[in-house]
Tab-separated table of C-alpha atoms and ligand atoms in Angstrom:
chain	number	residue	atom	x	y	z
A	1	UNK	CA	-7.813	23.032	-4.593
A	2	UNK	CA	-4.541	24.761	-4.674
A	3	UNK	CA	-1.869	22.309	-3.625
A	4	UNK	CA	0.432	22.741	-1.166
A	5	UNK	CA	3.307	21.854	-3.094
A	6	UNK	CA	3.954	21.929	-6.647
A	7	UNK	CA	4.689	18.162	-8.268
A	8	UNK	CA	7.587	17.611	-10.610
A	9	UNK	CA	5.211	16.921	-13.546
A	10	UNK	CA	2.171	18.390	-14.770
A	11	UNK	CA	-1.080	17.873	-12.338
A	12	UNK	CA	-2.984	15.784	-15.002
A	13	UNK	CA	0.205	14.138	-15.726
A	14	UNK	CA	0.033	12.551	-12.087
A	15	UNK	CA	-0.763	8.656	-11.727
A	16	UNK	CA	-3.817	8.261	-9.704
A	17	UNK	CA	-2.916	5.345	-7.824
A	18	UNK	CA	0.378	5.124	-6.595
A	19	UNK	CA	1.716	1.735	-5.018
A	20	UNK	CA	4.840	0.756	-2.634
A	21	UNK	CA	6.817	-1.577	-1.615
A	22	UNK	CA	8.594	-0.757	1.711
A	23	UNK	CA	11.361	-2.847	1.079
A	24	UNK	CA	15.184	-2.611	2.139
A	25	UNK	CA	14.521	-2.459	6.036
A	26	UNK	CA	16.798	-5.232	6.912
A	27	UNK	CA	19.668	-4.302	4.653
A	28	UNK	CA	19.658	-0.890	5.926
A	29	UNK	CA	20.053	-2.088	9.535
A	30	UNK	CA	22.185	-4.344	8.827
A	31	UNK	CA	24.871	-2.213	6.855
A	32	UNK	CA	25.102	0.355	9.856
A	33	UNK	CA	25.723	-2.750	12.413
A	34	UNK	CA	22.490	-1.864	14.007
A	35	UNK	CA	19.750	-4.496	14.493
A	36	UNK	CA	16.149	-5.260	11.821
A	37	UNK	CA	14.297	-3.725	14.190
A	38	UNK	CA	16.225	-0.318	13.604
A	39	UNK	CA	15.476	-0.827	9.962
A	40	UNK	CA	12.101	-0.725	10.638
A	41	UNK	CA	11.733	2.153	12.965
A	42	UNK	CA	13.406	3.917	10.019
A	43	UNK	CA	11.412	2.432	7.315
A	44	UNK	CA	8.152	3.641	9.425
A	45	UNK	CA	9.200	7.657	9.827
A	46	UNK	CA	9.859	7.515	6.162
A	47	UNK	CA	6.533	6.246	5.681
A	48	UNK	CA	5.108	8.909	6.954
A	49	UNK	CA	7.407	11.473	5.273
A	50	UNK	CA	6.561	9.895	2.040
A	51	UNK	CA	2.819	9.689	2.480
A	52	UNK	CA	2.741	14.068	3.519
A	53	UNK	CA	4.848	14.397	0.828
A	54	UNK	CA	2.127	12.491	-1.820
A	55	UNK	CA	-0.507	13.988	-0.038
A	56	UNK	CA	1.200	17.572	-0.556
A	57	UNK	CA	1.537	17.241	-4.505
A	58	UNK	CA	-1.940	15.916	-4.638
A	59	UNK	CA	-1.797	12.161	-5.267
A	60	UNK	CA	-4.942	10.896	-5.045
A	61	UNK	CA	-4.539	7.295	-3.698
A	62	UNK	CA	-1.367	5.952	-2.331
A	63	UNK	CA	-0.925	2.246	-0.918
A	64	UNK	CA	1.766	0.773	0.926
A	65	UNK	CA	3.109	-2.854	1.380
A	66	UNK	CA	3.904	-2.850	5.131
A	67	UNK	CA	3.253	-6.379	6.397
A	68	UNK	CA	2.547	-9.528	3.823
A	69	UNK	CA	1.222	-12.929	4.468
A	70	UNK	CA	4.344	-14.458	4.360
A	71	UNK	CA	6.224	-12.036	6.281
A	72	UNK	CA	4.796	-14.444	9.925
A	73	UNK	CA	7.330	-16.503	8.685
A	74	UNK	CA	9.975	-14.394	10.112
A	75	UNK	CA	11.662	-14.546	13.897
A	76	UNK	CA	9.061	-13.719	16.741
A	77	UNK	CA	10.635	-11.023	17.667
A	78	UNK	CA	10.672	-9.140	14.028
A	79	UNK	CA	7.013	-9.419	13.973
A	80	UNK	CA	6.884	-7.820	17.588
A	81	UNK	CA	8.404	-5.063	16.558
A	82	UNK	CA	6.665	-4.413	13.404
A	83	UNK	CA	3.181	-5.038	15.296
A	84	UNK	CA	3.874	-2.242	17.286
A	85	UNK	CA	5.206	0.272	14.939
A	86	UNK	CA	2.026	-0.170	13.504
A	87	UNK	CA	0.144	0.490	17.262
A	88	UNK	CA	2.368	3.433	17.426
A	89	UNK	CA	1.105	4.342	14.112
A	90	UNK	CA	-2.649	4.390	15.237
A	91	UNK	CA	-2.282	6.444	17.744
A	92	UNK	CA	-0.793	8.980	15.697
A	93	UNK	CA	-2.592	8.605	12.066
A	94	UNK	CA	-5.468	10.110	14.187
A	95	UNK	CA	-3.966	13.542	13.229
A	96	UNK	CA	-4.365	12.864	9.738
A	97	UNK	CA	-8.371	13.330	11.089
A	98	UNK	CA	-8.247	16.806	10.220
A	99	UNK	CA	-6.470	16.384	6.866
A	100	UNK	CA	-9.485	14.912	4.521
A	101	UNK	CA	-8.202	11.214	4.503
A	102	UNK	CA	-9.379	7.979	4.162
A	103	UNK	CA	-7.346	5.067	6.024
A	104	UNK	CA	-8.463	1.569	3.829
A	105	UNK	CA	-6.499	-1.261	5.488
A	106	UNK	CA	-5.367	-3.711	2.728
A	107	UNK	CA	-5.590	-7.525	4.341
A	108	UNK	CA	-7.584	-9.690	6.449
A	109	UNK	CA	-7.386	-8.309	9.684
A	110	UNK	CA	-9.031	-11.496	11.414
A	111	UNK	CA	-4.814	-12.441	12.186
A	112	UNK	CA	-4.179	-9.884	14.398
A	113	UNK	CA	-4.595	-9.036	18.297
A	114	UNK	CA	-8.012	-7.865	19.412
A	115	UNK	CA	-6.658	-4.288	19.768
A	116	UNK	CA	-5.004	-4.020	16.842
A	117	UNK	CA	-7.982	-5.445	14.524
A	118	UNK	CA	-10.181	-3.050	16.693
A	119	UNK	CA	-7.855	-0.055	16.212
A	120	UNK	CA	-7.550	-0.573	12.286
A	121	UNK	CA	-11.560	-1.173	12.169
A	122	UNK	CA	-12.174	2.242	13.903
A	123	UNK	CA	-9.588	3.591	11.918
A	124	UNK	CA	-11.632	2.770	8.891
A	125	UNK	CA	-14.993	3.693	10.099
A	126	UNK	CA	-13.716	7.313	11.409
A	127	UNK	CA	-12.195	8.179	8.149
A	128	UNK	CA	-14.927	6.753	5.835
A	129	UNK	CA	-16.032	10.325	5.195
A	130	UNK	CA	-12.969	11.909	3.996
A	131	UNK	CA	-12.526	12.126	-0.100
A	132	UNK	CA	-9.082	13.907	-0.598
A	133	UNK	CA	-7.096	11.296	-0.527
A	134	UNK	CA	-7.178	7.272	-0.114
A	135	UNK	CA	-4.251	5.918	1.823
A	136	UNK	CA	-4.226	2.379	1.652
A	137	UNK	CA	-1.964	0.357	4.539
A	138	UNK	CA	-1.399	-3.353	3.536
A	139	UNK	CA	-1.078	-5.099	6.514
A	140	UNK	CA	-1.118	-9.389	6.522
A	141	UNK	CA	-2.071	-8.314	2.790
A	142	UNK	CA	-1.342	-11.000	-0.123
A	143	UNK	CA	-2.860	-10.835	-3.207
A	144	UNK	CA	-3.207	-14.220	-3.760
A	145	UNK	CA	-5.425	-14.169	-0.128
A	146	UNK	CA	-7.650	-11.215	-1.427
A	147	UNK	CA	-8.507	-13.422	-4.782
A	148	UNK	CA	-9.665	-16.490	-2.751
A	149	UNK	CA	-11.692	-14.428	-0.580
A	150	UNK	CA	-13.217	-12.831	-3.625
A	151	UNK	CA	-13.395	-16.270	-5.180
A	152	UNK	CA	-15.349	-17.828	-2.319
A	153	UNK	CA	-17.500	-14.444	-1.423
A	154	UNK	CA	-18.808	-14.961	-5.550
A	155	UNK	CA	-18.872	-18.816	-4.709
A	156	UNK	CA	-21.305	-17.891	-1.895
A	157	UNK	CA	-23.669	-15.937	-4.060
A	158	UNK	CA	-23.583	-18.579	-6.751
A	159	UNK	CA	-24.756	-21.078	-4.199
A	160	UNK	CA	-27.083	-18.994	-2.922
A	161	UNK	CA	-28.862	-19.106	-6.113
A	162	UNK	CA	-28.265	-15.009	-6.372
A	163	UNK	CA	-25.658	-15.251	-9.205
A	164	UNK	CA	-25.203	-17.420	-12.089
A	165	UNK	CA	-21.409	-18.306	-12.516
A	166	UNK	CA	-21.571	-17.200	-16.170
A	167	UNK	CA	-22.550	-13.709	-15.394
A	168	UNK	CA	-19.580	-12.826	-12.797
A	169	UNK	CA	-17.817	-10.082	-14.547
A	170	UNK	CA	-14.585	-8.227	-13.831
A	171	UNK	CA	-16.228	-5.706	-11.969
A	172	UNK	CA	-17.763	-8.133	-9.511
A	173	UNK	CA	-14.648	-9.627	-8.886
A	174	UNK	CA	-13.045	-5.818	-8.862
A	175	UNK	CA	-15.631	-5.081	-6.132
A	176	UNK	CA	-14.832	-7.824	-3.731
A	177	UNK	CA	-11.367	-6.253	-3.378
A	178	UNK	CA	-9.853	-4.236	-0.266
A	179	UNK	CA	-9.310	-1.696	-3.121
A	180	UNK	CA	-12.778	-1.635	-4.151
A	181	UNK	CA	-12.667	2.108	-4.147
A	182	UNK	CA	-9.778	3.219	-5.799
A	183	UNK	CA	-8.607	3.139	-9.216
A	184	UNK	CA	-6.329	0.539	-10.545
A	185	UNK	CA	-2.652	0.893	-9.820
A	186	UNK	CA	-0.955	3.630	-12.241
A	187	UNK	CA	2.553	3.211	-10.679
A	188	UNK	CA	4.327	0.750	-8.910
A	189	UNK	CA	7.586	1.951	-6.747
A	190	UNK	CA	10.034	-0.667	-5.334
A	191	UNK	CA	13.009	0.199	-3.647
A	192	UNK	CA	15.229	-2.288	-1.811
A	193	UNK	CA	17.052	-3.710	-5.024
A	194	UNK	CA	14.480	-6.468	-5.753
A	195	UNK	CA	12.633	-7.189	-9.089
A	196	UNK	CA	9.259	-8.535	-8.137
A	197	UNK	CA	6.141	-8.239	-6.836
A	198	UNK	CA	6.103	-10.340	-4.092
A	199	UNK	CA	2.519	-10.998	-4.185
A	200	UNK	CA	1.226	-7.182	-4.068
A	201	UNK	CA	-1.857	-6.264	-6.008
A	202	UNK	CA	-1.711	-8.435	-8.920
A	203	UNK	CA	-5.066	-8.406	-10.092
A	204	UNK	CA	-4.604	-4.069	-9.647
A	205	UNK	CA	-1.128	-3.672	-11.265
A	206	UNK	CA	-2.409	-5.696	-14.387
A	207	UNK	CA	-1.072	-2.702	-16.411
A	208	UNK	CA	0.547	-0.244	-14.224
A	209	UNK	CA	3.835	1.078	-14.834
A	210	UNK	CA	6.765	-0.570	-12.529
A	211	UNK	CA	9.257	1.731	-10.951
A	212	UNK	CA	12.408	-0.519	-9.384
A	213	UNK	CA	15.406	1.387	-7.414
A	214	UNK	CA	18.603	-0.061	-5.698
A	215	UNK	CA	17.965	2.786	-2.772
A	216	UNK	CA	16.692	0.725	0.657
A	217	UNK	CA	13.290	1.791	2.016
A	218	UNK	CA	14.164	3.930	4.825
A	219	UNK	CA	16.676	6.308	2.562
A	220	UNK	CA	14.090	6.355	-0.130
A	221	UNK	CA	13.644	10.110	-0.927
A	222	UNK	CA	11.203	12.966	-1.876
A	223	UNK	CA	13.520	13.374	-4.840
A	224	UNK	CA	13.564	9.572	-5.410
A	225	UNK	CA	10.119	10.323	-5.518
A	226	UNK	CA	10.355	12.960	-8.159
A	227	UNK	CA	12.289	10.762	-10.099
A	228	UNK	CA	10.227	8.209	-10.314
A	229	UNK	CA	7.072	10.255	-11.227
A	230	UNK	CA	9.347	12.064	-14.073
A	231	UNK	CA	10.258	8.694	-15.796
A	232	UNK	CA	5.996	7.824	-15.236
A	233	UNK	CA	5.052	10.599	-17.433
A	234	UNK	CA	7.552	9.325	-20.219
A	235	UNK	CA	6.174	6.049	-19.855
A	236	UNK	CA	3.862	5.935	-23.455
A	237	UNK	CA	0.833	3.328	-21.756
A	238	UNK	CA	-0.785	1.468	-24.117
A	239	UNK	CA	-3.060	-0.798	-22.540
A	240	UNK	CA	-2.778	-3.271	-25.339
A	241	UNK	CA	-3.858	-0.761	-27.719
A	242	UNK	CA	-1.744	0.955	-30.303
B	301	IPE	C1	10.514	-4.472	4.323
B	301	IPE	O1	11.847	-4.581	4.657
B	301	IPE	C2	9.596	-4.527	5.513
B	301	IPE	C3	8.846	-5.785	5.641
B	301	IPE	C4	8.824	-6.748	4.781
B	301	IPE	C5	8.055	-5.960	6.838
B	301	IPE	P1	12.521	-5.981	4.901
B	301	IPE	O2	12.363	-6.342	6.325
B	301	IPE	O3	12.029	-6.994	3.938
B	301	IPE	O4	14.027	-5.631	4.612
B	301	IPE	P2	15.081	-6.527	3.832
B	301	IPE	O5	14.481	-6.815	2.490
B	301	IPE	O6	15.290	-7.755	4.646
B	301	IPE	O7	16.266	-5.655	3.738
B	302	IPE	C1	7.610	-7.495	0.440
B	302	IPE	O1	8.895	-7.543	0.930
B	302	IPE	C2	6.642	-7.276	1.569
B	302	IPE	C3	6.677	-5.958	2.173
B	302	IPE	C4	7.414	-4.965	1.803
B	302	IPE	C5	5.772	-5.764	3.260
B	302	IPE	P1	9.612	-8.934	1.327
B	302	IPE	O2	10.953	-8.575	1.813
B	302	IPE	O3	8.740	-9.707	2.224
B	302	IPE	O4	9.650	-9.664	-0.091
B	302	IPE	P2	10.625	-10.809	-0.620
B	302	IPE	O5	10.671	-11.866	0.447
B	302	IPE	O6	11.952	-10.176	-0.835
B	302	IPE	O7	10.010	-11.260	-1.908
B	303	MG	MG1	12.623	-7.576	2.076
């Protein structure tokens, strides 16, 4: 299919799993005087500029780090706000209906408020159908949660006498992932001025390329973008292999 606008690098040159990490909210608010919360009301409309822009070049699957675990440690009121960006969100995803899309929420959703679990579980189930493109939302997402719910899922089946522990394989453990259906993570993008992972797909970024830029979340660009993608396809992956 043609796409709607032309990428900065070759089509086959594209990674087919990009991930982010919306970081830099904070710091943005905070050098304009203005309060977190602005940072994230920011941070969320360049969200969804960034996702129509992926979605335009033809990126296949795209997550994004919105919410972690450990981000409930923060002020009451921080979490508020970010809780209902994300209603705001659902409400108007629902255009992406039209659009070929699948909506996979990344994290247990068991933490949240009745309406918000039941929002993001409709979400899923609406969008189940669509192939274009996998957009992933982490949301109370930690990797190190998603491997001890895989762990204990396989645990389950082992004392259930349906598995043997010495036949689990990567795969299994693979398919007990939120990410179950998408590839592995090609490229990792975070802004904000930080050097780590902070506990985002660990077992999928086991060789993706990492991407880290001093620009805050909510002024990270389309050309940032392009940038990043540019220095991907001089990347030479090796994958332990010469
Ligand atoms: C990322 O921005 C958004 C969330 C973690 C929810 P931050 O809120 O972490 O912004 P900084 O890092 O404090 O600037
Ligand atoms: C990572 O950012 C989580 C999200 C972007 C949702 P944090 O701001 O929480 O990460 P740390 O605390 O700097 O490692
Ligand atoms: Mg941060």
């Amino acid at each position: 299919m043609a796409k709607a606008k032309q990428p900065p690098i070759p089509a086959e040159m594209l990674p087919k799993h990009i991930a982010f990490i919306m970081d830099g909210n904070g710091r943005w608010a905070k050098k304009r005087g203005l309060p977190r919360s602005a940072g994230h009301i920011e941070g969320a409309k360049n969200f969804k500029k960034i996702v129509r822009y992926c979605k335009d070049i033809g990126i296949e699957n795209i997550t994004f780090y919105a919410f972690s675990t450990e981000n409930w440690k923060r002020p009451e009121d921080e979490v508020h706000t970010i809780m209902n960006l994300m209603r705001e969100y659902l409400v108007e995803v629902r255009k992406y209906f039209t659009e070929n899309t699948r909506m996979i929420i990344l994290g247990d959703k068991g933490a949240f408020e009745p309406d918000l679990r039941k929002s993001f579980e409709d979400l899923e189930a609406d969008t189940l159908k669509y192939q274009e493109m996998n957009m992933g939302l982490a949301v109370n997402y930690g990797s190190r949660d998603e491997l001890t719910h895989a762990c204990r899922a396989l645990a389950q089946q082992v004392k259930e006498g349906k598995l043997q522990p010495e036949d689990i394989t990567e795969d299994m453990i693979n398919g007990q992932l939120y990410t179950k259906d998408m590839p592995d993570v090609d490229l990792l993008i975070r802004p904000g001025g930080e050097y780590r992972i902070s506990n985002y797909l660990l077992w999928q970024s086991a060789y993706a390329e990492l991407y880290f830029c001093d620009t805050l979340w909510p002024d990270f660009s389309k050309k940032e973008l392009d940038a990043a993608l540019i220095e991907f396809a001089k990347r030479n992956r090796r994958f332990g292999g010469l």
